[in-house]
Amino acid sequence: GKSGYDHYMLKEIHEQPRALRQCLQERVDELSGTVDLGDDIATAVQNAESIQLVACGTSYHAALYAAELFRSQGVPAQAFVASEYVTSPPPHDDDTLVIGVTQSGETADTLSALRDAQRRGVDTLAVTNVVGSTASRECDGVLYIRSGPEIGVAATKTFSAQVLAVNMVAAVMGNGDTSHEFVSALRDLPGQVQTVLDETNAREVAERFVDSDAYFFIGRGYDYPVAMEGALKMKEISYKHAEGFPAGELKHGPLALVTGNTPVFAVVTGETGSEKTVGNVKEVEARNAPVVAVTDGRTDVERYADEVLEVPETDPRLAPVLANVQLQLVSYHVAKKLGRSIDKPRNLAKSVTVE
Ligand code: F6R
């Protein structure tokens, strides 16, 4: 059941601290500062000279994030929308690893991309939530994200767990030895998600902007996939026009859409590029658009914002998870206020088993 929550989506948003703890359990050791995902995964990722990630929808946003994370470790990595990967397969070599990110493990487009890779002799790893799913059975390796069942059609806790799981993969790439600071940041993340859930003002923000014409979401670096995910969640459950952009792209076209009735959600966490995003926020503000800053307070973006959704400070790689929780809640409350069918949005299915 929904354990007293109005919707499964809200229940699952609130289950995130637990889901993240389960994902970490017996995999990270704070005392030794190590991450252990087992020998098979360690061998597969340590042998990979390059990584291609394939996924759809929300899982694609986790894949975009993962690609950036792996690149930051010096490993060439790229995320592909699975259906595009199949249409135009990128070149690979003997040491390429293909990672399929799929909550259900049953998404036809993603399975098809993984099978395509296998036919070409490429090693595959599934990052999935469902034990025994097709992806888990067919891939050479499997990493379970251990979120527990997700009933709401909109993916919430599984996105957060995917992001956490790929952070553990990145740690294993570097032989599993990572800094004590980072391992304790991983361990602190579930509690910080709880803090966001306890202290959020997302409902007030949603109520203020529920009548808007459209919603835009911007971010750069690790905040970019969160901007994309914020927009997807908003479209799916509120049926309102929403779009996510890399912050730097706004002035190359989409800025024409920005008016006083199109709030812009600016995800501004960490340090890399954040000052530039603040510059983009100023451009938006000059067009009279309301700005909602989702921020860890490392910049002065709040000075240019009409509303602020705060997140606790953490390692810059993990801050996007916290920012995303705020955006999940904004979408939820907008959709609720509009009386939408939140757990089963029109035209959508939990797992898409046709290409
Ligand atoms: C969004 C959503 C979809 C799925 C996509 C991939 O909330 O649920 O975009 O993320 O259909 O599904 P999986 O992860 O099962 O492959």
Coordinates of N, CA and C and ligand atoms in Angstrom, one line a residue, residues 56-59 102-104 107 153-155 232-233 236, ligand 1:
C56 N 17.2 4.9 -21.5 CA 16.1 5.7 -22.0 C 15.6 6.6 -20.8
G57 N 15.0 7.7 -21.2 CA 14.2 8.5 -20.2 C 15.0 8.9 -19.0
T58 N 14.5 8.7 -17.9 CA 15.1 9.0 -16.6 C 16.5 8.3 -16.5
S59 N 16.5 7.1 -16.9 CA 17.7 6.3 -16.8 C 18.8 6.9 -17.7
T102 N 19.0 0.6 -16.6 CA 17.6 0.4 -16.8 C 17.0 -0.1 -15.5
Q103 N 16.1 0.7 -14.9 CA 15.4 0.4 -13.7 C 14.8 -1.0 -13.8
S104 N 13.9 -1.1 -14.8 CA 13.1 -2.4 -15.0 C 13.9 -3.5 -15.5
T107 N 13.2 -2.6 -20.6 CA 13.0 -1.6 -21.7 C 13.5 -2.1 -23.0
V153 N 4.7 5.4 -11.9 CA 5.2 5.4 -13.3 C 6.5 6.3 -13.4
A154 N 6.4 7.4 -12.7 CA 7.5 8.3 -12.7 C 8.7 7.8 -11.9
A155 N 9.8 7.6 -12.5 CA 11.0 7.1 -11.7 C 11.5 8.2 -10.8
L232 N 11.7 16.5 -17.4 CA 11.0 15.2 -17.8 C 9.9 14.9 -16.7
K233 N 10.3 15.0 -15.4 CA 9.4 14.7 -14.4 C 8.2 15.7 -14.4
E236 N 5.9 14.7 -17.4 CA 5.2 13.4 -17.3 C 4.0 13.5 -16.4
Ligands
F6R1 C1 10.5 8.5 -16.3 C2 10.4 7.1 -16.6 C3 10.9 6.6 -18.0 C4 11.9 5.5 -17.7 C5 12.3 4.9 -19.1 C6 13.4 3.8 -18.9 O1 10.0 8.8 -15.1 O2 10.0 6.3 -15.8 O3 11.4 7.7 -18.7 O4 13.0 6.0 -17.1 O5 11.2 4.4 -19.7 O6 12.9 2.8 -18.1 P1 13.9 1.8 -17.4 O7 14.8 2.5 -16.5 O8 13.1 0.8 -16.8 O9 14.7 1.2 -18.6

